[in-house]
Amino acid sequence: MNALPEGCADVVFADPPYNLQLRRDLQRPEGGMVAGVSEEWDLFDGFESYDAFTRAWLKAARRILKPDGTIWAIGSYHNVFRVGAALQDAGFWVLNDIIWRKCNPMPNFRGTRFTNAHETLIWAARSERSKYRFNYHAMKAMNDDLQMRSDWLIPICGGNERLKRRGAKAHPTQKPEALLYRILLACSAPGDVVVDPFFGTGTTGAVAKLLGRHWIGIEEDCVYAAIAEERIAGLLPLAGGALAVSQGRRGEARIPFGALVEAGIVRPGSMLHAPARRGEALVRADGTVAMGDQCGSIHQVGAAAMGAATCNGWTFWHVVEAEQLVVLDAKRDVYRAMLANAA
Amino acid sequence: MNALPEGCADVVFADPPYNLQLRRDLQRPEGGMVAGVSEEWDLFDGFESYDAFTRAWLKAARRILKPDGTIWAIGSYHNVFRVGAALQDAGFWVLNDIIWRKCNPMPNFRGTRFTNAHETLIWAARSERSKYRFNYHAMKAMNDDLQMRSDWLIPICGGNERLKRRGAKAHPTQKPEALLYRILLACSAPGDVVVDPFFGTGTTGAVAKLLGRHWIGIEEDCVYAAIAEERIAGLLPLAGGALAVSQGRRGEARIPFGALVEAGIVRPGSMLHAPARRGEALVRADGTVAMGDQCGSIHQVGAAAMGAATCNGWTFWHVVEAEQLVVLDAKRDVYRAMLANAA
DNA sequence: GGGAGCCCTGAATCCATAT
DNA sequence: TATATGGATTCAGGGCTCC
């Protein structure tokens, strides 16, 4: 990066090593092994060594950024606090932290933590005084005329998009093009220069070329670099007015019964009633219900009460309200309305 | 916090000041050329001062945590990188970063950035070696039998839940009870001690009391403290049965396979069958099994049959009953029921 | 051709206890 | 403290085969 001229970049996108610290191999419940990140480039002696590395590349990135340029950095809880703090210390001005929510993350196979279902991006201007570019209306249009939020739902990179070499993934941490697409559309213009100091297999370059942005990629691994060159060479940029976007919003959110309990709409300790006095069930703190020995979800216990294989607990169970039975599904509507309106 | 005894807390929940306004007020430039330098210096100084504050309360929190205790800290992009890095530097071991997604965030009125629609929580154990509590099954049950993810959709605190004083909100950053409900349900048990060093109007205490946890709140503002006391005094804890949450098998007594053989539930000389006809094994009198040359526990021989490093023999092997395959784990349940009836 | 079902895989700090 | 062993634990999506 130090070979580039000062102030040459409109945007820097950086996907640095995450400094993962895996203790041992991880086995899937069905017997297979998880292919983790064991590459040498992700090995550091400790936080001090990682921090020094981070400060060095941030300093170089800041030098090549135009005064009004912005930087993106992506990370996980292993490294993102170090990167974020170093970025602030270096004089960058944080504009947003963006959550990449994965709709299909790897589960937590051992049941020891919450499923790690997101990664964090930091978007920052070169300085507090930067007049940075934010294509507000493009983002709003892309989000069905609602302001684009700081949490983005995007699938992980797989299928045909995932680059392979001899049947195996070419790079352990290839990012989805949709992620870079939204980033470059948000904060750059056609003709801008985008620099990626951890180019890998070139997702940033591929999307930049597609969107008519110039790109510079830096990659020390020559195998990755060769794959990236080949990948990008085979692409054509979009024609002038073809930047069609508009991504529909997802369907109605699934509501777990536990969310109603948590929100106090159905209280733990209260009773659910089956129609025609066919039984009642105690609501427990975690959103399960208990009827005699039976204990489980509203659907499972409902099925047991009906003597059926399956049951829709939302329409089966009722709560008492003002001496009337009210079907649970009505309470779900209340919760949905709360999600939509409450303030 | 330093007045509390060492190792008294199972959980610490901390909602520290976010450092939002302070810097701007402190760094009015006096004039001319000095402004730029002065700003950068003040910027650095602002972070330094905030970091020192953060290190101090984290150190105090670590002292009062039990060795297996965990800490939660919540923040936004203004401060969370500082808090996260300081937390790691202090020896805490990050378990998850959790994204509180707000379904009703404040819009970005000037259209200059992405709508800031989330806050970040960090969940960390006191040390890497801590045997921390995570109520995996309760979280899974609460989420309709899917693993709880690291992104949580919860409304901001409003409506009747929002505490008011003379028509205005009593506290500028009151957290929703649903957030604390999920946190305390995830990582504590009834009777545990929860400490909140930035108690505010007492959301942590209110939910702790509801869920049958002991709580200690620290608040320097006596108006907030008075509001919190009044608020919590008016609450009733949930009754015992409602506090029960779903448990997994981890807590249950271990049953050796030999006990089933001994009890006649599985007969010596009978065969165990692997799924998809991947092999069968002979049950021997001492509770070991044999498959060809392989001989050992149900787990060891199962692993050999799978070609895997390890195997849960209880869920791998099946017995034939009425011309149906029945998983061995069901037989263990039969034995457990036998034990329970005998007692 | 279509649908059901099986297999594979993804940035993962992923066990507890007795000896 | 290191080693051995019991045994708990997974979601979504794409690609493929097979009927």
XYZ file of C-alpha atoms (C1' of nucleotides) in Angstrom:
724
model
C 0.000 0.000 0.000
C 2.910 2.297 0.715
C 3.817 2.191 -2.990
C 0.577 3.934 -3.906
C 0.443 7.726 -4.149
C -0.975 9.692 -1.261
C -4.682 10.506 -1.491
C -5.426 8.270 -4.463
C -8.390 6.318 -3.077
C -12.039 7.229 -2.711
C -12.839 4.056 -0.781
C -10.786 1.448 1.043
C -12.375 -1.904 1.763
C -10.384 -4.078 4.176
C -11.075 -7.661 5.184
C -8.080 -8.293 7.441
C -7.227 -11.599 9.152
C -9.581 -12.164 12.095
C -7.026 -13.618 14.509
C -9.170 -16.664 15.211
C -7.909 -18.820 18.025
C -9.128 -22.337 17.512
C -8.123 -24.743 20.211
C -8.744 -28.053 18.527
C -10.655 -29.701 15.749
C -14.410 -29.471 15.806
C -16.562 -32.426 14.923
C -20.059 -32.148 13.527
C -22.783 -34.174 15.256
C -23.069 -36.467 12.260
C -19.352 -37.231 12.359
C -17.783 -34.916 9.784
C -15.182 -32.327 10.617
C -15.514 -28.569 10.289
C -12.975 -27.037 7.929
C -11.769 -24.054 9.930
C -9.377 -21.261 9.115
C -5.923 -22.638 9.826
C -3.965 -20.611 7.280
C -0.687 -19.099 8.346
C -1.870 -15.585 7.561
C -4.295 -15.767 10.438
C -1.693 -16.633 13.087
C -0.638 -13.952 15.549
C 1.265 -14.129 18.822
C -1.357 -12.247 20.785
C -3.331 -9.055 20.973
C -0.218 -6.872 21.024
C 1.096 -8.362 17.848
C -2.311 -8.155 16.214
C -2.752 -4.540 17.307
C 0.619 -3.564 15.853
C -0.333 -5.196 12.560
C -3.666 -3.378 12.613
C -2.175 0.025 13.352
C 0.305 -0.427 10.518
C -2.204 -1.164 7.793
C -4.636 1.464 9.051
C -1.910 4.086 8.892
C -1.077 3.073 5.336
C -4.749 3.102 4.381
C -5.241 6.541 5.832
C -2.354 7.904 3.810
C -3.754 6.772 0.478
C -7.318 7.890 1.207
C -8.524 11.179 -0.232
C -9.483 13.705 2.459
C -13.158 12.978 1.864
C -12.702 9.236 1.396
C -14.168 6.489 3.565
C -12.941 3.147 4.782
C -14.741 -0.121 5.463
C -13.360 -2.861 7.699
C -15.018 -6.177 8.447
C -14.459 -8.465 11.397
C -15.910 -10.721 14.062
C -15.841 -10.434 17.842
C -12.342 -11.872 17.792
C -10.831 -8.807 16.202
C -13.397 -6.122 15.501
C -12.985 -4.329 18.833
C -9.251 -4.064 18.240
C -9.786 -2.786 14.708
C -12.492 -0.334 15.736
C -10.475 1.139 18.589
C -7.334 1.395 16.452
C -9.323 3.071 13.725
C -10.622 5.695 16.120
C -7.143 6.184 17.562
C -5.760 6.741 14.067
C -8.125 9.669 13.541
C -10.817 8.024 11.454
C -14.380 9.112 12.250
C -16.843 6.248 12.595
C -20.032 6.792 10.604
C -21.833 3.505 11.216
C -21.252 -0.001 12.375
C -23.061 -2.324 10.030
C -24.227 -5.813 10.939
C -24.050 -8.413 8.220
C -26.753 -10.847 9.339
C -26.281 -14.258 7.784
C -29.471 -16.074 6.978
C -27.562 -19.358 6.801
C -24.727 -19.321 9.337
C -22.947 -22.399 10.569
C -24.716 -23.642 13.715
C -23.031 -23.906 17.091
C -22.515 -27.643 16.992
C -21.707 -28.132 20.650
C -24.536 -26.043 22.040
C -22.155 -23.910 24.079
C -22.970 -20.395 22.907
C -25.374 -18.405 20.816
C -25.096 -19.216 17.125
C -22.584 -16.783 15.714
C -24.848 -15.498 12.976
C -23.332 -12.176 11.966
C -20.197 -10.235 11.220
C -19.566 -6.571 11.873
C -18.472 -3.900 9.393
C -17.201 -0.497 10.409
C -17.698 2.418 8.054
C -15.599 5.466 8.808
C -14.555 8.715 7.171
C -10.901 9.703 6.971
C -11.536 12.420 9.518
C -14.334 14.127 11.361
C -14.238 16.944 8.810
C -14.537 14.723 5.726
C -17.358 15.526 3.343
C -17.955 11.876 2.611
C -20.224 10.425 -0.049
C -23.382 8.600 0.989
C -25.839 7.733 -1.753
C -28.821 8.085 0.501
C -31.529 7.843 -2.145
C -29.972 4.826 -3.835
C -29.935 3.017 -0.509
C -33.489 4.034 0.268
C -34.685 2.933 -3.163
C -32.905 -0.379 -2.714
C -34.820 -0.886 0.514
C -38.360 -0.316 -0.807
C -38.298 3.401 -0.008
C -37.430 2.876 3.629
C -34.153 4.173 4.978
C -31.464 1.515 4.766
C -30.816 0.244 8.269
C -27.558 -0.733 9.911
C -28.419 -4.459 9.827
C -28.210 -6.202 6.466
C -29.560 -9.680 5.773
C -27.320 -11.329 3.196
C -26.579 -15.042 2.590
C -23.061 -16.369 3.021
C -21.060 -17.041 -0.116
C -21.849 -20.476 -1.537
C -23.205 -22.261 -4.569
C -21.800 -21.258 -7.941
C -20.464 -17.990 -6.591
C -18.037 -19.815 -4.319
C -14.726 -20.221 -6.108
C -13.297 -23.744 -6.118
C -9.909 -25.223 -6.859
C -9.665 -28.978 -7.323
C -13.038 -29.405 -5.673
C -12.116 -27.506 -2.503
C -12.915 -23.912 -1.679
C -10.279 -21.646 -3.147
C -10.288 -19.258 -0.189
C -11.550 -19.998 3.325
C -13.284 -16.651 3.807
C -14.607 -15.506 0.430
C -17.162 -12.726 0.913
C -20.479 -12.591 -0.954
C -20.650 -10.195 -3.876
C -23.986 -8.881 -2.565
C -22.167 -7.448 0.431
C -19.652 -5.534 -1.672
C -22.373 -4.518 -4.061
C -24.280 -2.713 -1.358
C -21.137 -1.173 0.085
C -19.834 0.233 -3.182
C -23.277 1.401 -4.237
C -23.669 3.233 -0.927
C -20.477 5.236 -0.782
C -18.857 5.504 -4.216
C -19.605 6.763 -7.729
C -18.751 5.344 -11.149
C -15.134 6.189 -11.907
C -14.085 6.216 -8.242
C -11.006 4.324 -7.098
C -11.537 1.457 -4.650
C -8.531 -0.067 -2.870
C -8.593 -3.452 -1.125
C -5.419 -4.212 0.859
C -6.483 -7.812 1.596
C -7.701 -8.715 -1.855
C -7.894 -12.511 -1.498
C -9.755 -13.938 -4.476
C -10.929 -10.524 -5.590
C -14.574 -10.067 -4.637
C -14.004 -6.336 -4.217
C -12.455 -6.067 -7.678
C -15.182 -8.133 -9.277
C -17.977 -5.973 -7.902
C -16.054 -2.757 -8.539
C -15.622 -3.695 -12.180
C -19.278 -4.665 -12.452
C -20.302 -1.272 -11.068
C -17.871 0.743 -13.173
C -15.491 1.645 -10.347
C -11.707 1.446 -10.694
C -10.032 -0.938 -8.343
C -6.620 -1.723 -6.869
C -6.121 -5.014 -5.047
C -3.175 -5.998 -2.881
C -2.577 -9.680 -2.124
C 0.595 -11.367 -0.898
C -0.503 -14.917 -1.764
C 0.201 -15.370 -5.456
C -2.269 -18.239 -5.806
C -5.123 -16.079 -4.529
C -3.929 -13.222 -6.752
C -3.920 -15.415 -9.844
C -7.426 -16.660 -9.114
C -8.609 -13.088 -8.642
C -7.095 -11.927 -11.937
C -8.710 -14.729 -13.842
C -12.039 -14.152 -12.128
C -12.160 -10.452 -12.840
C -10.891 -10.741 -16.395
C -13.940 -12.811 -17.270
C -16.418 -10.151 -16.129
C -18.136 -7.382 -18.031
C -19.133 -4.128 -16.376
C -22.784 -3.195 -16.331
C -23.917 -0.869 -19.106
C -24.567 2.755 -18.212
C -28.138 2.791 -16.910
C -28.352 -0.861 -15.993
C -27.757 -0.581 -12.293
C -31.111 -2.070 -11.539
C -31.450 -2.976 -7.915
C -34.518 -2.947 -5.679
C -34.450 -5.886 -3.357
C -37.797 -6.965 -1.976
C -38.221 -7.163 1.743
C -38.546 -10.538 3.338
C -41.872 -12.020 4.302
C -43.423 -11.597 7.681
C -41.055 -12.346 10.507
C -41.466 -15.680 12.247
C -42.475 -15.117 15.850
C -41.368 -17.618 18.478
C -43.813 -17.998 21.370
C -40.921 -17.230 23.704
C -40.831 -13.682 22.358
C -44.369 -13.072 23.646
C -43.392 -14.344 27.069
C -40.278 -12.222 27.065
C -42.281 -9.165 26.056
C -44.778 -9.723 28.859
C -47.717 -10.271 26.496
C -48.157 -13.738 27.941
C -46.896 -14.013 31.496
C -44.868 -16.955 32.776
C -46.987 -18.776 35.331
C -50.261 -18.074 33.514
C -52.328 -20.851 31.969
C -53.152 -21.693 28.368
C -56.543 -23.298 27.769
C -57.483 -25.830 25.130
C -60.870 -25.482 23.430
C -63.827 -27.319 24.981
C -61.931 -27.707 28.245
C -59.678 -30.364 26.783
C -56.846 -29.347 29.038
C -54.678 -26.511 30.185
C -50.977 -25.828 30.222
C -48.646 -23.786 32.387
C -46.518 -21.155 30.652
C -42.892 -21.352 31.745
C -40.230 -18.690 31.699
C -38.475 -19.905 28.565
C -41.604 -20.044 26.429
C -42.194 -23.758 26.840
C -45.454 -24.982 28.362
C -46.189 -27.853 30.723
C -49.279 -30.038 30.944
C -48.845 -32.857 33.441
C -45.721 -34.744 32.422
C -45.747 -33.206 28.963
C -43.409 -30.313 28.483
C -42.351 -28.578 25.299
C -43.379 -26.026 22.726
C -46.993 -24.872 22.390
C -47.180 -27.042 19.280
C -45.818 -30.189 20.894
C -47.963 -29.982 23.995
C -50.964 -29.000 21.898
C -50.493 -32.122 19.811
C -50.359 -34.204 22.968
C -53.549 -32.609 24.263
C -55.314 -33.311 20.967
C -53.863 -36.773 20.724
C -52.681 -35.783 17.266
C -49.314 -36.001 15.580
C -49.048 -32.270 14.970
C -50.830 -29.163 16.099
C -50.730 -25.448 15.442
C -50.334 -24.133 18.960
C -51.142 -20.588 17.862
C -54.723 -21.483 16.941
C -55.196 -24.277 19.490
C -54.396 -22.518 22.743
C -56.307 -19.664 24.378
C -55.627 -17.244 27.170
C -58.222 -15.806 29.545
C -58.723 -12.103 29.249
C -61.571 -10.252 30.965
C -63.229 -13.618 31.614
C -63.158 -14.414 27.908
C -61.068 -16.932 26.034
C -58.805 -15.262 23.496
C -56.965 -17.342 20.950
C -53.183 -17.170 21.194
C -52.903 -16.139 17.565
C -54.535 -12.826 18.461
C -51.726 -12.270 20.932
C -49.210 -12.911 18.202
C -50.890 -10.187 16.184
C -50.514 -7.878 19.159
C -46.829 -8.628 19.268
C -46.443 -8.065 15.532
C -48.187 -4.734 15.864
C -45.815 -3.901 18.690
C -42.859 -4.703 16.469
C -44.274 -2.516 13.747
C -45.427 0.492 15.745
C -44.365 0.592 19.342
C -42.571 3.608 20.638
C -18.465 -1.734 43.418
C -15.253 -1.873 45.405
C -17.309 -2.141 48.582
C -18.685 -5.521 47.507
C -16.886 -8.725 48.502
C -14.650 -10.448 45.985
C -16.301 -13.152 43.884
C -19.864 -12.416 44.948
C -21.504 -12.113 41.525
C -22.668 -14.737 39.080
C -23.484 -12.157 36.424
C -22.586 -8.509 35.867
C -24.711 -6.466 33.490
C -23.235 -3.092 32.575
C -24.799 -0.318 30.539
C -22.039 2.297 30.812
C -22.206 5.873 29.483
C -21.801 5.888 25.703
C -19.571 8.955 25.566
C -21.837 10.585 23.003
C -21.705 14.322 23.669
C -18.709 14.896 25.823
C -16.010 15.446 23.210
C -17.761 18.150 21.239
C -18.335 20.247 24.307
C -14.760 19.930 25.409
C -13.049 20.846 22.182
C -14.216 24.321 21.219
C -11.293 25.619 19.150
C -9.835 28.892 20.396
C -8.909 30.055 16.942
C -6.870 29.950 13.767
C -4.110 27.474 13.126
C -4.352 25.810 16.483
C -7.801 24.425 15.802
C -6.775 21.317 13.857
C -4.062 20.268 16.240
C -6.180 21.063 19.219
C -9.013 18.936 17.869
C -6.841 15.935 17.280
C -5.281 16.260 20.658
C -8.623 16.601 22.328
C -9.940 13.686 20.369
C -7.114 11.525 21.631
C -7.490 12.922 25.097
C -11.219 12.180 25.030
C -10.644 8.550 24.197
C -7.864 8.281 26.770
C -10.113 9.546 29.487
C -12.971 7.279 28.438
C -10.617 4.298 28.257
C -9.326 4.960 31.760
C -12.875 5.089 33.057
C -13.675 1.852 31.238
C -10.618 0.030 32.527
C -11.466 1.090 36.061
C -14.997 -0.236 36.155
C -14.034 -3.399 34.274
C -11.337 -4.108 36.838
C -13.809 -3.651 39.659
C -16.350 -5.844 37.907
C -13.809 -8.587 37.376
C -12.935 -8.586 41.053
C -16.489 -9.169 42.197
C -17.257 -11.842 39.577
C -17.089 -15.489 40.594
C -14.439 -17.462 38.656
C -17.149 -18.971 36.464
C -19.206 -15.812 36.215
C -19.972 -13.854 33.046
C -20.314 -10.201 32.181
C -22.531 -8.367 29.728
C -21.763 -4.886 28.420
C -23.898 -2.899 26.013
C -22.831 -0.064 23.767
C -22.997 1.626 20.382
C -20.295 2.310 17.816
C -19.248 5.358 19.837
C -17.900 3.286 22.688
C -18.285 -0.437 22.117
C -14.900 -0.913 20.451
C -13.215 0.727 23.411
C -15.172 -1.398 25.867
C -14.589 -4.617 23.920
C -10.854 -4.100 23.585
C -10.497 -3.113 27.253
C -12.483 -6.156 28.249
C -10.156 -8.445 26.308
C -7.112 -6.659 27.707
C -8.454 -7.162 31.238
C -8.484 -10.928 30.766
C -12.150 -11.499 30.037
C -12.881 -14.101 27.370
C -15.461 -13.016 24.792
C -18.171 -15.615 24.237
C -20.454 -13.777 21.819
C -21.207 -10.358 20.539
C -24.960 -9.965 20.436
C -26.814 -7.562 18.193
C -29.933 -5.993 19.617
C -31.896 -5.175 16.469
C -34.487 -2.505 17.089
C -37.656 -2.870 15.101
C -38.518 0.768 15.756
C -35.284 2.776 15.774
C -35.088 6.497 15.419
C -34.666 7.363 11.714
C -31.625 9.261 10.489
C -33.393 12.571 9.941
C -30.772 14.246 7.814
C -30.228 11.290 5.512
C -26.482 11.311 6.015
C -25.883 7.766 7.212
C -27.519 4.380 7.532
C -30.281 4.316 10.140
C -28.614 3.301 13.356
C -30.956 0.421 14.090
C -29.052 -1.688 16.577
C -26.876 -1.752 19.650
C -24.163 -4.239 20.461
C -23.840 -6.379 23.569
C -20.701 -8.246 24.502
C -20.983 -11.431 26.534
C -17.758 -12.601 28.129
C -16.582 -15.049 30.760
C -14.294 -13.935 33.561
C -11.466 -15.915 32.000
C -10.770 -18.354 29.215
C -10.975 -21.212 31.710
C -14.354 -20.260 33.179
C -17.013 -22.947 33.159
C -19.715 -20.470 32.414
C -23.445 -21.138 32.493
C -25.373 -21.100 29.234
C -28.941 -22.375 29.360
C -28.773 -23.738 25.857
C -32.060 -25.618 25.873
C -33.998 -22.766 27.408
C -32.746 -20.451 24.660
C -33.518 -23.001 21.996
C -37.007 -23.584 23.386
C -37.628 -19.861 23.498
C -36.789 -19.655 19.812
C -39.207 -22.356 18.628
C -36.634 -25.138 18.859
C -34.012 -23.451 16.737
C -30.701 -22.394 18.238
C -30.835 -18.828 19.509
C -28.793 -16.650 17.176
C -26.534 -13.718 17.916
C -29.015 -11.187 16.507
C -32.059 -10.419 18.644
C -35.096 -8.486 17.406
C -36.527 -6.570 20.357
C -38.541 -3.310 20.387
C -37.094 -0.261 22.104
C -38.523 0.629 25.473
C -41.722 2.609 25.113
C -45.408 2.657 25.958
C -46.385 1.797 29.499
C -43.029 0.250 30.197
C -41.268 3.582 29.745
C -40.945 5.306 33.106
C -42.105 8.926 33.157
C -41.610 11.816 35.557
C -43.764 14.902 35.065
C -44.593 13.778 31.547
C -40.983 13.412 30.424
C -39.031 10.226 30.231
C -37.421 9.502 33.561
C -34.173 8.190 32.029
C -32.784 8.895 28.563
C -31.606 5.352 27.851
C -33.971 3.005 29.672
C -33.481 -0.526 28.330
C -36.415 -2.813 27.513
C -37.195 -5.507 30.037
C -37.367 -8.066 27.242
C -33.647 -7.573 26.646
C -32.740 -8.254 30.265
C -35.214 -11.116 30.394
C -33.406 -12.962 27.633
C -30.001 -12.181 29.066
C -30.755 -13.378 32.578
C -32.617 -16.435 31.347
C -29.652 -17.362 29.167
C -26.816 -17.244 31.660
C -28.143 -17.396 35.233
C -30.214 -19.602 37.509
C -32.777 -18.767 40.192
C -30.957 -17.655 43.324
C -27.960 -16.285 41.415
C -26.589 -12.837 42.185
C -26.766 -10.228 39.414
C -24.841 -6.959 39.777
C -25.504 -3.846 37.685
C -22.938 -1.069 38.213
C -24.906 1.443 36.113
C -28.334 0.731 37.528
C -30.223 3.760 36.221
C -33.936 3.245 36.760
C -33.457 -0.404 37.605
C -34.489 -2.519 34.617
C -31.914 -5.146 35.600
C -33.270 -5.324 39.142
C -36.868 -5.481 37.975
C -36.265 -8.437 35.672
C -33.958 -10.141 38.179
C -36.687 -9.957 40.815
C -39.295 -11.253 38.383
C -37.072 -14.219 37.549
C -36.123 -15.029 41.121
C -32.522 -13.809 40.897
C -30.898 -11.693 43.593
C -29.725 -8.314 42.451
C -27.385 -5.502 43.473
C -27.673 -2.154 41.727
C -25.225 0.729 41.899
C -26.363 4.206 40.873
C -24.804 7.544 41.719
C -27.839 9.628 40.756
C -30.182 9.532 43.743
C -33.227 10.453 41.655
C -32.730 7.442 39.401
C -32.052 5.277 42.431
C -35.302 6.370 44.082
C -37.285 5.652 40.936
C -35.691 2.223 40.675
C -36.462 1.350 44.290
C -40.077 2.329 43.903
C -40.368 0.460 40.618
C -38.928 -2.789 41.932
C -40.781 -2.701 45.221
C -44.065 -2.903 43.338
C -43.172 -6.121 41.540
C -43.879 -9.730 42.433
C -41.525 -12.541 41.497
C -42.810 -15.423 39.408
C -43.851 -18.556 41.255
C -41.556 -21.568 41.302
C -43.094 -23.686 38.555
C -43.058 -20.873 36.031
C -39.346 -20.367 36.574
C -38.447 -23.841 35.403
C -36.744 -23.907 32.034
C -35.970 -26.663 29.579
C -32.995 -28.791 30.494
C -30.919 -30.970 28.253
C -29.321 -34.265 29.019
C -26.133 -32.670 30.300
C -27.456 -32.478 33.816
C -28.872 -35.976 34.008
C -27.137 -38.803 35.802
C -24.796 -40.811 33.629
C -25.974 -44.332 32.839
C -23.420 -46.939 31.831
C -24.593 -49.199 29.047
C -23.697 -52.158 31.242
C -26.496 -51.194 33.614
C -29.061 -51.812 30.876
C -27.570 -55.224 30.165
C -27.510 -56.013 33.850
C -31.148 -54.976 34.186
C -32.194 -57.172 31.254
C -33.371 -54.233 29.159
C -30.820 -55.194 26.531
C -29.935 -58.901 26.537
C -26.372 -60.176 26.196
C -26.026 -61.962 22.870
C -28.463 -59.649 21.090
C -27.345 -57.407 18.234
C -27.062 -53.640 17.940
C -27.696 -52.184 14.500
C -26.126 -49.115 12.934
C -28.313 -46.851 10.797
C -28.433 -47.516 7.051
C -27.059 -51.016 7.577
C -23.611 -49.675 8.313
C -22.879 -52.594 10.584
C -24.002 -54.485 13.627
C -22.449 -55.329 16.936
C -22.821 -58.138 19.439
C -23.800 -57.240 22.996
C -21.577 -58.999 25.529
C -22.320 -59.789 29.128
C -20.151 -57.031 30.579
C -21.774 -54.267 28.557
C -19.093 -54.066 25.916
C -19.934 -54.765 22.290
C -18.035 -56.484 19.506
C -18.028 -55.825 15.773
C -15.519 -57.986 13.929
C -12.138 -57.278 15.487
C -13.410 -54.171 17.208
C -14.394 -54.561 20.796
C -15.144 -51.951 23.412
C -17.791 -49.540 24.617
C -20.802 -48.688 22.494
C -19.108 -45.350 21.818
C -15.763 -46.741 20.742
C -17.217 -49.373 18.438
C -19.726 -46.862 17.111
C -16.893 -44.508 16.240
C -15.147 -47.310 14.407
C -18.338 -48.145 12.500
C -18.794 -44.489 11.511
C -15.156 -44.020 10.672
C -15.255 -40.990 12.958
C -13.060 -39.917 15.824
C -15.847 -40.083 18.363
C -19.442 -41.198 18.512
C -22.390 -41.098 20.843
C -23.269 -44.791 21.036
C -26.634 -44.024 22.620
C -27.932 -42.273 19.521
C -25.951 -44.304 16.990
C -27.022 -47.853 17.798
C -30.482 -49.384 17.495
C -32.145 -52.531 18.759
C -34.851 -54.489 16.971
C -38.209 -54.540 18.673
C -41.371 -55.810 17.038
C -39.544 -55.729 13.703
C -38.792 -52.038 14.159
C -35.501 -50.340 14.834
C -35.524 -48.520 18.175
C -32.704 -46.183 19.079
C -30.706 -47.236 22.118
C -31.327 -43.877 23.748
C -34.995 -44.809 24.140
C -33.893 -47.838 26.116
C -31.867 -45.610 28.370
C -35.030 -43.591 29.003
C -36.785 -46.825 29.989
C -34.019 -47.533 32.468
C -34.159 -44.005 33.865
C -37.916 -44.317 34.356
C -37.275 -47.598 36.175
C -34.830 -45.862 38.497
C -37.293 -43.058 39.136
C -40.134 -45.437 40.004
C -37.942 -47.416 42.343
C -37.021 -44.269 44.230
C -39.914 -32.392 -16.249
C -40.775 -32.090 -11.459
C -40.427 -33.207 -6.788
C -38.694 -35.752 -2.877
C -34.839 -36.910 -0.509
C -29.953 -37.322 0.420
C -25.437 -35.228 0.834
C -22.360 -31.530 1.543
C -20.790 -27.299 3.693
C -20.102 -22.479 5.754
C -14.517 -16.872 9.494
C -15.820 -21.553 15.021
C -11.945 -18.526 19.868
C -17.648 -25.093 20.317
C -17.111 -30.556 26.568
C -17.021 -32.532 31.202
C -15.228 -35.475 34.295
C -12.500 -39.056 36.241
C -8.004 -40.940 36.711
C -1.464 -31.323 34.908
C -1.871 -34.384 31.127
C -4.555 -38.272 29.351
C -8.480 -41.176 28.586
C -13.233 -41.773 28.059
C -18.222 -40.894 28.159
C -21.348 -38.940 25.335
C -23.876 -34.281 23.913
C -24.537 -31.697 19.773
C -26.822 -28.750 13.836
C -29.429 -24.861 10.270
C -30.111 -23.266 5.748
C -29.259 -23.640 1.043
C -27.390 -25.563 -3.071
C -26.499 -29.528 -5.895
C -27.276 -33.984 -7.070
C -29.638 -38.531 -7.791
C -33.507 -41.089 -8.404
C -38.096 -42.116 -9.268
